[in-house]
PDB file of C-alpha atoms in Angstrom:
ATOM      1  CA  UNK A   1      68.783  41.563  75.633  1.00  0.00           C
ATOM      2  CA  UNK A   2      70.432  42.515  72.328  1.00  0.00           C
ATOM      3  CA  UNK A   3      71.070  46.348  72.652  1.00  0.00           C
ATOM      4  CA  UNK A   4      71.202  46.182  68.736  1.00  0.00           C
ATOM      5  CA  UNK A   5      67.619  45.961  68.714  1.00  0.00           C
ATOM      6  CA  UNK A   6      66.828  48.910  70.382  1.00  0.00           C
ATOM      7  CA  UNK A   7      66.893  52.706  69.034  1.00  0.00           C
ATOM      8  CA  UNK A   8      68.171  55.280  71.127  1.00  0.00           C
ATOM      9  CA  UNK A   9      65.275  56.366  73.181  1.00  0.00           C
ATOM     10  CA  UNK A  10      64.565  52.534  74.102  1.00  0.00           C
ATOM     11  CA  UNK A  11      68.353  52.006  75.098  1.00  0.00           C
ATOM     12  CA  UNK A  12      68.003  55.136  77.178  1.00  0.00           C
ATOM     13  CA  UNK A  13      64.863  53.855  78.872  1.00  0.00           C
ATOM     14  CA  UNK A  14      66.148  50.711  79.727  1.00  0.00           C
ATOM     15  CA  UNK A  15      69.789  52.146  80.970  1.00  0.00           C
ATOM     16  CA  UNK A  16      67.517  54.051  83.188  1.00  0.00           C
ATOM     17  CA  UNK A  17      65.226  51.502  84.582  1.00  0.00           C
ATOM     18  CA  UNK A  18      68.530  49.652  85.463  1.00  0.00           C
ATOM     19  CA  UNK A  19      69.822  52.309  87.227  1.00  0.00           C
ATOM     20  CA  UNK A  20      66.540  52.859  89.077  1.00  0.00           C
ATOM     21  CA  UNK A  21      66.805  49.253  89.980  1.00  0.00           C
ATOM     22  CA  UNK A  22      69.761  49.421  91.874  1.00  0.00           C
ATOM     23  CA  UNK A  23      72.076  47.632  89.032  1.00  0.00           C
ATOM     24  CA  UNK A  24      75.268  48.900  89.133  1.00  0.00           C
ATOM     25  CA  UNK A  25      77.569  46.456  87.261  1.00  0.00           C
ATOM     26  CA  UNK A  26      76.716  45.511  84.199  1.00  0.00           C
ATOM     27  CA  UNK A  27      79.901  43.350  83.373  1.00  0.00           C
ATOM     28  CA  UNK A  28      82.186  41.579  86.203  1.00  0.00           C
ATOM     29  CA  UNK A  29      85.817  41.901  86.603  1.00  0.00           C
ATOM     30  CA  UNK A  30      86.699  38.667  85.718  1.00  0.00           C
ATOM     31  CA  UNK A  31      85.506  36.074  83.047  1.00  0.00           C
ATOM     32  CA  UNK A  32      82.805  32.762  85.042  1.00  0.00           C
ATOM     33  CA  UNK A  33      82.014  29.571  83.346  1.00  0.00           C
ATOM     34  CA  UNK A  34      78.564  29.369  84.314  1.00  0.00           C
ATOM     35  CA  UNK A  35      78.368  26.080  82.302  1.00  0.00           C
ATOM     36  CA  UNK A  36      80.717  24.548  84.296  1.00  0.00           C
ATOM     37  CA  UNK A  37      78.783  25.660  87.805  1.00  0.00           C
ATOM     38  CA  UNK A  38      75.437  24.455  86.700  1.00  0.00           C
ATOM     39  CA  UNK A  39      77.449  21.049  85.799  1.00  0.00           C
ATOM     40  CA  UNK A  40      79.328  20.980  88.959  1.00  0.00           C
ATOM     41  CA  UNK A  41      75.909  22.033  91.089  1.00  0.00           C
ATOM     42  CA  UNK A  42      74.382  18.736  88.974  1.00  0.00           C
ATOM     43  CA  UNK A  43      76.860  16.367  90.010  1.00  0.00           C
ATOM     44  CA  UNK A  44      76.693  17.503  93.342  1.00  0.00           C
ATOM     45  CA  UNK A  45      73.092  17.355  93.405  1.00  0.00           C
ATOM     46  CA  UNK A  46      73.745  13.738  91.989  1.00  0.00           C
ATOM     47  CA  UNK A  47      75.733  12.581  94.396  1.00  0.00           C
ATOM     48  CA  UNK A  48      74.141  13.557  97.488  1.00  0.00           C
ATOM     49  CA  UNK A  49      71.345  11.571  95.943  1.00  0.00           C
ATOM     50  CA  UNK A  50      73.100   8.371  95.647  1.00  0.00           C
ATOM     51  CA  UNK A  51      73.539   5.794  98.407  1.00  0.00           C
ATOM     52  CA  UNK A  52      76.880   6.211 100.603  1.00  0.00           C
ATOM     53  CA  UNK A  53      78.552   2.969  99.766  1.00  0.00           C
ATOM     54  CA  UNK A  54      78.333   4.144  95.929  1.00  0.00           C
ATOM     55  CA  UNK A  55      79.913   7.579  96.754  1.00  0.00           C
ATOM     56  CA  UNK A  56      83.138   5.648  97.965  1.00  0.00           C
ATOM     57  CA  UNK A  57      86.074   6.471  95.285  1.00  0.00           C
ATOM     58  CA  UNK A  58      86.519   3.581  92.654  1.00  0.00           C
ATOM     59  CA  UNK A  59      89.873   2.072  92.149  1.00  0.00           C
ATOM     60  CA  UNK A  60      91.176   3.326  88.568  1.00  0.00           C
ATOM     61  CA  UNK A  61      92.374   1.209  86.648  1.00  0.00           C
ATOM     62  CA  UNK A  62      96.828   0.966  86.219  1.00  0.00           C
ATOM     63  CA  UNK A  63      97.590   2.046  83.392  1.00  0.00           C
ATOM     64  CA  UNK A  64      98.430   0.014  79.928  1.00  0.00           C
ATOM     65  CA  UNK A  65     101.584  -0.332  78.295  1.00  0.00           C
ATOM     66  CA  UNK A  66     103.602   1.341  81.498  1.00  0.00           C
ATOM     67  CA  UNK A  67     102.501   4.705  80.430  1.00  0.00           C
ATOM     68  CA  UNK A  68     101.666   7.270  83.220  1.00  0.00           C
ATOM     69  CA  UNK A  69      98.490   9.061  83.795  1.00  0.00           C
ATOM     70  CA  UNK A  70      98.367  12.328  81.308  1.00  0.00           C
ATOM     71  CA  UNK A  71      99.016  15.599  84.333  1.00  0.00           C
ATOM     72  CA  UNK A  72      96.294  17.797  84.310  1.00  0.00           C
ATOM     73  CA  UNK A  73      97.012  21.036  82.420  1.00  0.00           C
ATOM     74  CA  UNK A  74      97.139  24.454  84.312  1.00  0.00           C
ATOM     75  CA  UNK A  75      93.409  25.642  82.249  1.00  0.00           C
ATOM     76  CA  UNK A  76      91.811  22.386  83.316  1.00  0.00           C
ATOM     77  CA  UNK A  77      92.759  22.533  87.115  1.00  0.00           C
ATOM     78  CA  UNK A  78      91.535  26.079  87.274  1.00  0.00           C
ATOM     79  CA  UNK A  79      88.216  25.304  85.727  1.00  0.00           C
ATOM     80  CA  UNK A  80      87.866  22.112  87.852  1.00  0.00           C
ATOM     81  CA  UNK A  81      88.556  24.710  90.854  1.00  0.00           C
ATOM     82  CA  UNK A  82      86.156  27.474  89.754  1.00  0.00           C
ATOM     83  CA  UNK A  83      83.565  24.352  89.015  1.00  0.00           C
ATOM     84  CA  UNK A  84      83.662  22.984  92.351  1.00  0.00           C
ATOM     85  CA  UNK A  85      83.663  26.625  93.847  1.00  0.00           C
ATOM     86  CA  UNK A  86      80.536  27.396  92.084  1.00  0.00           C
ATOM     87  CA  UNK A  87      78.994  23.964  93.652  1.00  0.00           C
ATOM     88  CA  UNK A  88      79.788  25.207  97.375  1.00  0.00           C
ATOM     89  CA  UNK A  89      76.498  27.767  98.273  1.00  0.00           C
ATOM     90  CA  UNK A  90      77.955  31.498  99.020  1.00  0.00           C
ATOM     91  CA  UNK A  91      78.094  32.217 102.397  1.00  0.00           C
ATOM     92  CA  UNK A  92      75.547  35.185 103.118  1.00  0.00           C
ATOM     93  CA  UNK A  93      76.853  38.407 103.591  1.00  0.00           C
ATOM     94  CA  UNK A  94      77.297  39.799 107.314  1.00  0.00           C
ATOM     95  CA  UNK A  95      74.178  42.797 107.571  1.00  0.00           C
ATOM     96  CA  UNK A  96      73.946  45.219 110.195  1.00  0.00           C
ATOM     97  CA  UNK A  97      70.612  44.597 111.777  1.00  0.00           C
ATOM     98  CA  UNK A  98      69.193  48.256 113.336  1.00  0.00           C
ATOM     99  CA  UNK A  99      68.215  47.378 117.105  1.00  0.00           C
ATOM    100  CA  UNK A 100      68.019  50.417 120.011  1.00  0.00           C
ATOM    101  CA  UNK A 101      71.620  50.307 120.690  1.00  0.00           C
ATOM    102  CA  UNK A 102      72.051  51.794 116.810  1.00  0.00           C
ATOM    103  CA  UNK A 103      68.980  54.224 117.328  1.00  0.00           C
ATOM    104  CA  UNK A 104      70.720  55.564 120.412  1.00  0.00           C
ATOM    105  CA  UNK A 105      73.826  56.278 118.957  1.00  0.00           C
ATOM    106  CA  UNK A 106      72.393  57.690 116.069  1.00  0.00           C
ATOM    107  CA  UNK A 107      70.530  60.201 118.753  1.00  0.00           C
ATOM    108  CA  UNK A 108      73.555  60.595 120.918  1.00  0.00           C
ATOM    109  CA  UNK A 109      75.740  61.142 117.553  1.00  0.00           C
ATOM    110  CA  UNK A 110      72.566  63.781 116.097  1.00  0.00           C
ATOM    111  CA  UNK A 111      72.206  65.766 119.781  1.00  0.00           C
ATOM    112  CA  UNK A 112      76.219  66.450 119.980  1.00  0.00           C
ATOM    113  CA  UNK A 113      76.423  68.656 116.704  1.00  0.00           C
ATOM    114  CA  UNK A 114      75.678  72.495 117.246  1.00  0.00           C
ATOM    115  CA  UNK A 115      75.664  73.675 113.297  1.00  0.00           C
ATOM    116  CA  UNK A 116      74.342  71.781 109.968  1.00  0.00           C
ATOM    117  CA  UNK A 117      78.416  71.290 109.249  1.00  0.00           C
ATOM    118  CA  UNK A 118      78.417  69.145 112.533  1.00  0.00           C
ATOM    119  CA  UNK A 119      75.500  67.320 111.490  1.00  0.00           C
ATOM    120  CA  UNK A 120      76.755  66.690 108.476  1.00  0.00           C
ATOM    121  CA  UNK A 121      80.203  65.418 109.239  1.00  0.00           C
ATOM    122  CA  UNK A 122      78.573  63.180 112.423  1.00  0.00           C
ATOM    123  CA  UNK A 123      75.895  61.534 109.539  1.00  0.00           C
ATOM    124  CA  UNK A 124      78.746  60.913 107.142  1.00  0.00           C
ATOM    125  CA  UNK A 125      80.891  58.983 109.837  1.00  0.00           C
ATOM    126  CA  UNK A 126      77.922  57.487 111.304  1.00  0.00           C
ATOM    127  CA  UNK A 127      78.100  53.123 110.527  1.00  0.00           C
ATOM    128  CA  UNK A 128      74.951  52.136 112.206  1.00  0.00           C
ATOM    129  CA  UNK A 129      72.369  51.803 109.424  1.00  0.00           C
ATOM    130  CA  UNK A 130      72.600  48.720 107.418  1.00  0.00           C
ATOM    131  CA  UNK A 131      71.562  51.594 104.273  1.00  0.00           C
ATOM    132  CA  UNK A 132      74.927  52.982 104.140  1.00  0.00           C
ATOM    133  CA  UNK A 133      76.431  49.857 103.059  1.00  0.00           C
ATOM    134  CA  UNK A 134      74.837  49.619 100.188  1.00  0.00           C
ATOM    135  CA  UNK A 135      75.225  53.089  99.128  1.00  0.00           C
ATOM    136  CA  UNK A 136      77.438  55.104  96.893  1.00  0.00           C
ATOM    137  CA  UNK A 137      76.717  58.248  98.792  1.00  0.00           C
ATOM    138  CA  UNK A 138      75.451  60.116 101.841  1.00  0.00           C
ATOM    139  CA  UNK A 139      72.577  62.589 100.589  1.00  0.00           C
ATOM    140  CA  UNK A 140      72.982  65.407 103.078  1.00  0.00           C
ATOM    141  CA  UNK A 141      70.842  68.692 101.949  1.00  0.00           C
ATOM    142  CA  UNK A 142      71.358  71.727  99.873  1.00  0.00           C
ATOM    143  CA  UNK A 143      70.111  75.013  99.168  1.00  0.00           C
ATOM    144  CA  UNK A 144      69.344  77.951 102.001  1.00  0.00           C
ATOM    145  CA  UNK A 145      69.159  76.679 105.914  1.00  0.00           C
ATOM    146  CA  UNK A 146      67.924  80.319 106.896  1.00  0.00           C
ATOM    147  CA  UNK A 147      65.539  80.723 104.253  1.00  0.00           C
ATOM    148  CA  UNK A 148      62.768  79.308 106.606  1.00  0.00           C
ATOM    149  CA  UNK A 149      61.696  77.080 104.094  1.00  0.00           C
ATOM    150  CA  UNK A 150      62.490  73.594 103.759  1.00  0.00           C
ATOM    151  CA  UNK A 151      61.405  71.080 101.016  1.00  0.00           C
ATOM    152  CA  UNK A 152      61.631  67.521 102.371  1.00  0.00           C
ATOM    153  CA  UNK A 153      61.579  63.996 100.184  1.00  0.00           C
ATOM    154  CA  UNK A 154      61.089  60.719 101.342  1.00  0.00           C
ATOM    155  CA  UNK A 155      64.867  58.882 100.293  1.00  0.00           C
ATOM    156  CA  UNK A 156      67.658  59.442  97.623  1.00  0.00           C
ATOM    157  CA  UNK A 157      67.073  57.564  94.358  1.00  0.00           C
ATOM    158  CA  UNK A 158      69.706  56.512  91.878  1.00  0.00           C
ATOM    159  CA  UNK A 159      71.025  60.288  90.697  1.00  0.00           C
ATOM    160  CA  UNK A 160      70.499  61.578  94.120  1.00  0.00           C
ATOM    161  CA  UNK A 161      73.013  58.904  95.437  1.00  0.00           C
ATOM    162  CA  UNK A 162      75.107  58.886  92.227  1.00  0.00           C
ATOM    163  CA  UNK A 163      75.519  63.375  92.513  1.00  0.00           C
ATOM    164  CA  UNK A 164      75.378  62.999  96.720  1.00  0.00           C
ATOM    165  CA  UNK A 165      72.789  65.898  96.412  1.00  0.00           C
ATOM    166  CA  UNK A 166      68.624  65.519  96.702  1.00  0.00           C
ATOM    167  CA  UNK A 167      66.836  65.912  93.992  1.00  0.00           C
ATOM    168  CA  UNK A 168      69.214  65.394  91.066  1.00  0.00           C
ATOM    169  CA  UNK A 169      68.124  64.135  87.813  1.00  0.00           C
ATOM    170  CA  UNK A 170      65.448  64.590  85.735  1.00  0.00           C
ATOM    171  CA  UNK A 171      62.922  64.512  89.525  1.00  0.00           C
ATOM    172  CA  UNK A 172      64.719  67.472  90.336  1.00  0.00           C
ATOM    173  CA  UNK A 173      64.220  68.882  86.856  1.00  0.00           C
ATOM    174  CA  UNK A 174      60.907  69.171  87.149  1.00  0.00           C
ATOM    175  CA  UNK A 175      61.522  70.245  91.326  1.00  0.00           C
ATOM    176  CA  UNK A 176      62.987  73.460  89.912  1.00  0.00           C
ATOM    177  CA  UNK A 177      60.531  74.419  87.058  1.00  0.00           C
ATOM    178  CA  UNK A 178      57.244  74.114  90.263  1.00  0.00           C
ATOM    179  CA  UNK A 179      59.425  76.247  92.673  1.00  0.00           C
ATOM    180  CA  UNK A 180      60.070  78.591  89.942  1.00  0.00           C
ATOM    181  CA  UNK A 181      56.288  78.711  89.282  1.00  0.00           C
ATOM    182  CA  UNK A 182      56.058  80.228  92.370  1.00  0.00           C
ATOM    183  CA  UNK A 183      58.954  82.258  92.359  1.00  0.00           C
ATOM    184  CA  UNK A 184      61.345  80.346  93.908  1.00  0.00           C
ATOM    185  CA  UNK A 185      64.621  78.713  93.149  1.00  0.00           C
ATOM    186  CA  UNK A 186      66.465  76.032  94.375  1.00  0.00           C
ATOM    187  CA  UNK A 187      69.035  77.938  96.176  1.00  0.00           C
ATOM    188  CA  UNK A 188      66.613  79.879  98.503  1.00  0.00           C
ATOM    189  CA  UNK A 189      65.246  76.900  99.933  1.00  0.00           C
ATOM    190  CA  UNK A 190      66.489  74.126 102.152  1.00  0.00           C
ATOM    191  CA  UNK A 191      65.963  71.252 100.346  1.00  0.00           C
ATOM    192  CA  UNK A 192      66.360  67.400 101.956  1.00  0.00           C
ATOM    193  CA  UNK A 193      65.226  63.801 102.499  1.00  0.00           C
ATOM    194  CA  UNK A 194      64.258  61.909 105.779  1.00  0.00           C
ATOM    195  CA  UNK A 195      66.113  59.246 104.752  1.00  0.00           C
ATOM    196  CA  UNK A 196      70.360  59.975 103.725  1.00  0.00           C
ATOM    197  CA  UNK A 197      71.192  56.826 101.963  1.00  0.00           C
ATOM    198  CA  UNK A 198      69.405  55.371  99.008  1.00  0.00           C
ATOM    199  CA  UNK A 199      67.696  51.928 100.197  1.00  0.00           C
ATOM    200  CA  UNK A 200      68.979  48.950  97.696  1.00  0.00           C
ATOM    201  CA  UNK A 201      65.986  49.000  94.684  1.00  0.00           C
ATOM    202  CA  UNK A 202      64.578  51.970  96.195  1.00  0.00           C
ATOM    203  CA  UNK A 203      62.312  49.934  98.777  1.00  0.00           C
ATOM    204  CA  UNK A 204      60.612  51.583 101.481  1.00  0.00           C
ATOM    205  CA  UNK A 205      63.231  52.021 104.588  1.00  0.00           C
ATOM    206  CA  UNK A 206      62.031  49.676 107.394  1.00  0.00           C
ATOM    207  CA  UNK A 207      60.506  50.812 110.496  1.00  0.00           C
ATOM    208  CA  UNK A 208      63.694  49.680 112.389  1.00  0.00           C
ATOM    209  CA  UNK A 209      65.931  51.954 109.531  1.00  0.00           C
ATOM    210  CA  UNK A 210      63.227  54.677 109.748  1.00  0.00           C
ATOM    211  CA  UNK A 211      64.129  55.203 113.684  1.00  0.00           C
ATOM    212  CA  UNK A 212      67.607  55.301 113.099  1.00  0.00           C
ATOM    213  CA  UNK A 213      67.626  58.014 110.529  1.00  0.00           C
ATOM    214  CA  UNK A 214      64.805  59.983 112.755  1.00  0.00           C
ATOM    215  CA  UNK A 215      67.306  61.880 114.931  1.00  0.00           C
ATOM    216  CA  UNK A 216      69.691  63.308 112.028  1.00  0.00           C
ATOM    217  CA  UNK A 217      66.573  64.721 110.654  1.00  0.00           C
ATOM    218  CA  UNK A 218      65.071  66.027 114.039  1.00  0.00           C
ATOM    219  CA  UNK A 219      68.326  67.405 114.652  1.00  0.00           C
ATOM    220  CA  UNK A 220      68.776  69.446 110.874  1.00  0.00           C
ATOM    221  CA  UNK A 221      65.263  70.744 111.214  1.00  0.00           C
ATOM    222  CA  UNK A 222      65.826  72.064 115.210  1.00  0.00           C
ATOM    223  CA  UNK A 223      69.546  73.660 113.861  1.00  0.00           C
ATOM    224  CA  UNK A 224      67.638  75.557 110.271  1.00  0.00           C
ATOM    225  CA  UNK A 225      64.459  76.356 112.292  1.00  0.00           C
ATOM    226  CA  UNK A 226      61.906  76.910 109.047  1.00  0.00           C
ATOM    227  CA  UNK A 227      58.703  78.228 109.637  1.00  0.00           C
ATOM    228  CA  UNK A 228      57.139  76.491 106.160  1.00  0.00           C
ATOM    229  CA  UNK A 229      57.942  73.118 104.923  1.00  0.00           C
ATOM    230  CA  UNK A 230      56.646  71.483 101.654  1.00  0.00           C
ATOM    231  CA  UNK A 231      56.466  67.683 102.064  1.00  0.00           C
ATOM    232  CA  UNK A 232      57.123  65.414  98.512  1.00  0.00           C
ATOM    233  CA  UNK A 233      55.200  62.665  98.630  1.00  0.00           C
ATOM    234  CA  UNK A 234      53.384  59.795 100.086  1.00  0.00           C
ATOM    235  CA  UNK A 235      56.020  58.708 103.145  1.00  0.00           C
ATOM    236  CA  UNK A 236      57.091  62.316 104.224  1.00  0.00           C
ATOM    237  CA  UNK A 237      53.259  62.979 104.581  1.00  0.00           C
ATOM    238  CA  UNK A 238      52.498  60.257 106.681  1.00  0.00           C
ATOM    239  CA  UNK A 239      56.310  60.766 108.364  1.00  0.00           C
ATOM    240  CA  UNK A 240      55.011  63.985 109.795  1.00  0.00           C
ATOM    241  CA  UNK A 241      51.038  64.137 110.036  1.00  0.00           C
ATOM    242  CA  UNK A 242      50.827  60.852 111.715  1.00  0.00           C
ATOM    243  CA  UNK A 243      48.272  59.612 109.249  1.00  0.00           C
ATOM    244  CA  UNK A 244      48.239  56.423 107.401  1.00  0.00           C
ATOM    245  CA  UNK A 245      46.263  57.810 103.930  1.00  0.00           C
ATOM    246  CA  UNK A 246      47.457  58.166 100.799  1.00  0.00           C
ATOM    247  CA  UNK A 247      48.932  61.811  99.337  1.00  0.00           C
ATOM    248  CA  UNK A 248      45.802  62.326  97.482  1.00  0.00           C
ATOM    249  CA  UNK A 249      44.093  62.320 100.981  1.00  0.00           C
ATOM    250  CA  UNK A 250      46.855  64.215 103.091  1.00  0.00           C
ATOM    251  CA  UNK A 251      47.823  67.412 100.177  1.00  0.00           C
ATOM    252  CA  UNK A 252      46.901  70.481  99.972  1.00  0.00           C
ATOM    253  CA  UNK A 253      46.208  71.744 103.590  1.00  0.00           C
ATOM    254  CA  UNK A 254      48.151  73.072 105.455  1.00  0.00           C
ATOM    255  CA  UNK A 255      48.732  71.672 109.765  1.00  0.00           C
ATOM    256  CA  UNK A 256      50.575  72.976 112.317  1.00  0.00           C
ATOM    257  CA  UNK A 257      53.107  70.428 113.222  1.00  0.00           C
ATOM    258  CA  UNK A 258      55.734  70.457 115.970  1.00  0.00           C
ATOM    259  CA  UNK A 259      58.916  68.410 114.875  1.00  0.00           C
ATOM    260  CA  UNK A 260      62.901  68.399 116.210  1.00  0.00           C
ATOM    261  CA  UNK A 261      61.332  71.121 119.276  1.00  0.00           C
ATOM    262  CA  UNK A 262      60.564  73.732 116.041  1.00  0.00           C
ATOM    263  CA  UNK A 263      56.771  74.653 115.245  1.00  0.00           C
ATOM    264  CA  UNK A 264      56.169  75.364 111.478  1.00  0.00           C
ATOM    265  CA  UNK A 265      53.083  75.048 109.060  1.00  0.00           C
ATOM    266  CA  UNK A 266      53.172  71.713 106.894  1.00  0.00           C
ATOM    267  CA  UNK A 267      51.435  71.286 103.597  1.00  0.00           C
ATOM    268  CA  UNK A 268      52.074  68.223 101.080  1.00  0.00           C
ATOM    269  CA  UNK A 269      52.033  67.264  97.706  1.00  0.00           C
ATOM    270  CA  UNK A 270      53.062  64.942  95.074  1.00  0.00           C
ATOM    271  CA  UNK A 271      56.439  64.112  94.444  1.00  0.00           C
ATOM    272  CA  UNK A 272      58.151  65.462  91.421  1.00  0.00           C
ATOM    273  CA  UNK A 273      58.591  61.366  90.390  1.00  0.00           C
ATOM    274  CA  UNK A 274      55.172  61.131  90.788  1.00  0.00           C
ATOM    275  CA  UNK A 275      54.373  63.830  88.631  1.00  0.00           C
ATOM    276  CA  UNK A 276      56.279  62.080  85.690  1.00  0.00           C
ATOM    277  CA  UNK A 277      54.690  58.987  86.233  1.00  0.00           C
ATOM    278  CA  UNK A 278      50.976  60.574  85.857  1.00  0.00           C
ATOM    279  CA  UNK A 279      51.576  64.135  84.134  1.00  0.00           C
ATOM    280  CA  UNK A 280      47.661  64.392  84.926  1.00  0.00           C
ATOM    281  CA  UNK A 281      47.920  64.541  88.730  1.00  0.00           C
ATOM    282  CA  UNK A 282      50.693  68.023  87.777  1.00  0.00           C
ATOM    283  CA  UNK A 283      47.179  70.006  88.141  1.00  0.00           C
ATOM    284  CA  UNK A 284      46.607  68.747  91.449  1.00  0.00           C
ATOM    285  CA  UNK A 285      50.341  69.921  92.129  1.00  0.00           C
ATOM    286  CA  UNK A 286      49.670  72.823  90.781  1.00  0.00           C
ATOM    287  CA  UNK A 287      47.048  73.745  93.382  1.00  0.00           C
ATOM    288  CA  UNK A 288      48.959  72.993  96.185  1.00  0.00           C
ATOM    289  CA  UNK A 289      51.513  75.133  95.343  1.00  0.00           C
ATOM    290  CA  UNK A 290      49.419  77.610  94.549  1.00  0.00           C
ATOM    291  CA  UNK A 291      48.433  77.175  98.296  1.00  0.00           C
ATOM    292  CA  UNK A 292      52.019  77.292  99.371  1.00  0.00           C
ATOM    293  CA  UNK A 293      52.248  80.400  97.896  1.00  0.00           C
ATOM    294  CA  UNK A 294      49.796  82.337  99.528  1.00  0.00           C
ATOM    295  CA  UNK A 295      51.301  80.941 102.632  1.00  0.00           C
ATOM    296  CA  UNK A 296      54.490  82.671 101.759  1.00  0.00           C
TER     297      UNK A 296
END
C-alpha cells in the first residue's frame, strides 16, 4: 500500500487499524530476498517430486582448456545460504499451554499478597499465561482502591498495553468525558481489566487463559473491597452475572453479586470502544449511567 496515496486522516486510520491488529514491526532488521525463497521453496518442491534415482548428483563436466572452476563469490554463497534457509519450514515456536498446574500457581501466587502493591508485583513476575509472551506490558489498574467504586474492562488493547495503564487512548477518552457526566473523574475510581495482558489481535482470552487470570482479579477486588462496580462491555457482563446474552440484554440493572468473598451491586454497560463504533447506542450509555448515578 503506497502511503503516498493517502491524506492524513486515511494514513492515521490505517496506522491505527495496524496497531489494533497487533502489528508491531513494520520493517525488519535486516534486508530478505523473498525472490530467492519462493525459488528455493520451488526447487525443493521440484525435487521431492522427481523420482530418487534422478535426484542423485550428476557428474560435472572437467573443465576445458585446464582452467579451474570460477570460486563462488562471498554475495553469492550468502544468498545461496539465505535461499536454502528460506526452503527449510520454521520450526514453530515453543507456547505455554495453560493446564491446572498454571491456574494453581496463579491462585497460590494471587492468595499470598496482603496489599494491591503485592498483587501487583506477584502478577508482574508471574510466567504462567501464554498472554504475557506476547505482550509489551502488564496492565495492572489505576485510579482510587478505597473509593468503593471500581470500573472493570474486559482486556488491554493496543494503547492500554503500549501506556501499561487501562483505558488509554482515545477508549479512555471518551471513559473520562461519561464519568465526568456523572461527576466523576478518573482518579476517584478504581479502574481495571479481568484480563492483564493484551491477547495477540485482541481475540477473546480462552477459557483455559480466562482461569488463570481469575485469581489476580478475585484477589484485587477482595484487597479494594468496592461496594459499586460498573462493568464495560459484553465479556465482563457475562464474566460476572453468569449469563451468556449479549450487553444489550445484561445493561442497565443493577444485581447483587458476590465475587473475590466481597458483596457489591453490579450494573453494565457498553464499552467506551463500543460507543465509537455505534455513536447511536451512547444514549443507551447514557441511561445506564444515569442509573449508576442514582446508585451513588
Amino acid at each position: 500500500m503506497n502511503a503516498q496515496t493517502l491524506d492524513a486522516q486515511e494514513l492515521a486510520a490505517l496506522l491505527h487499524f495496524y496497531a489494533d491488529s497487533g502489528v508491531e514491526w513494520l520493517v525488519e532488521d535486516e534486508p530478505v530476498d523473498r525472490f530467492a525463497q519462493f525459488a528455493a521453496q520451488k526447487a525443493a518442491q521440484a525435487e521431492a517430486r522427481m523420482p530418487a534415482t534422478a535426484r542423485l548428483p550428476q557428474p560435472q563436466p572437467p573443465p576445458q582448456n585446464g582452467s579451474a572452476p570460477a570460486p563462488r563469490t562471498r554475495g553469492e554463497t550468502a544468498t545461496q545460504n539465505r535461499a536454502a534457509a528460506g526452503a527449510r519450514p520454521a520450526a514453530p515456536p515453543s507456547v505455554a499451554v495453560p493446564d491446572s498446574e498454571a491456574v494453581a500457581s496463579a491462585r497460590f501466587a494471587a492468595e499470598s499478597t496482603r496489599s494491591l502493591a503485592e498483587l501487583k508485583t506477584a502478577l508482574e513476575a508471574f510466567t504462567g499465561c501464554n498472554l504475557k509472551n506476547g505482550a509489551r506490558s502488564t496492565v495492572f489498574a489505576s485510579g482510587d482502591p478505597s473509593s468503593g467504586i471500581m470500573v472493570i474492562g474486559p482486556t488491554p488493547n493496543a494503547d492500554d498495553d503500549r501506556d501499561g495503564l487501562p483505558f488509554s487512548g482515545r477508549q479512555g477518552h471518551l471513559l473520562d468525558r461519561m464519568l465526568g457526566a456523572i461527576g466523576l473523574a478518573r482518579e476517584a475510581v478504581f479502574l481495571t481489566n479481568i484480563i492483564p495482558w493484551r491477547p495477540p489481535g485482541n481475540r477473546m482470552p480462552s477459557d483455559a487463559e480466562l482461569e488463570i487470570c481469575r485469581p489476580f482479579l478475585e484477589r484485587q477486588v477482595a484487597l479494594a473491597e468496592p461496594k459499586l462496580l460498573l462493568l464495560l462491555g459484553n465479556f465482563p457482563a457475562r464474566f460476572f452475572f453468569g449469563a451468556n446474552g449479549t450487553i444489550h440484554s445484561l445493561r442497565g440493572e443493577w444485581r447483587d453479586i458476590t465475587f473475590g468473598g466481597v458483596d457489591a451491586g453490579a450494573i453494565a454497560t457498553l464499552h467506551p470502544q463500543e460507543l465509537l463504533a455505534a455513536p447511536a447506542n451512547k444514549a443507551l450509555a447514557w441511561q445506564d449511567l444515569l442509573t449508576f448515578k442514582k446508585r451513588l
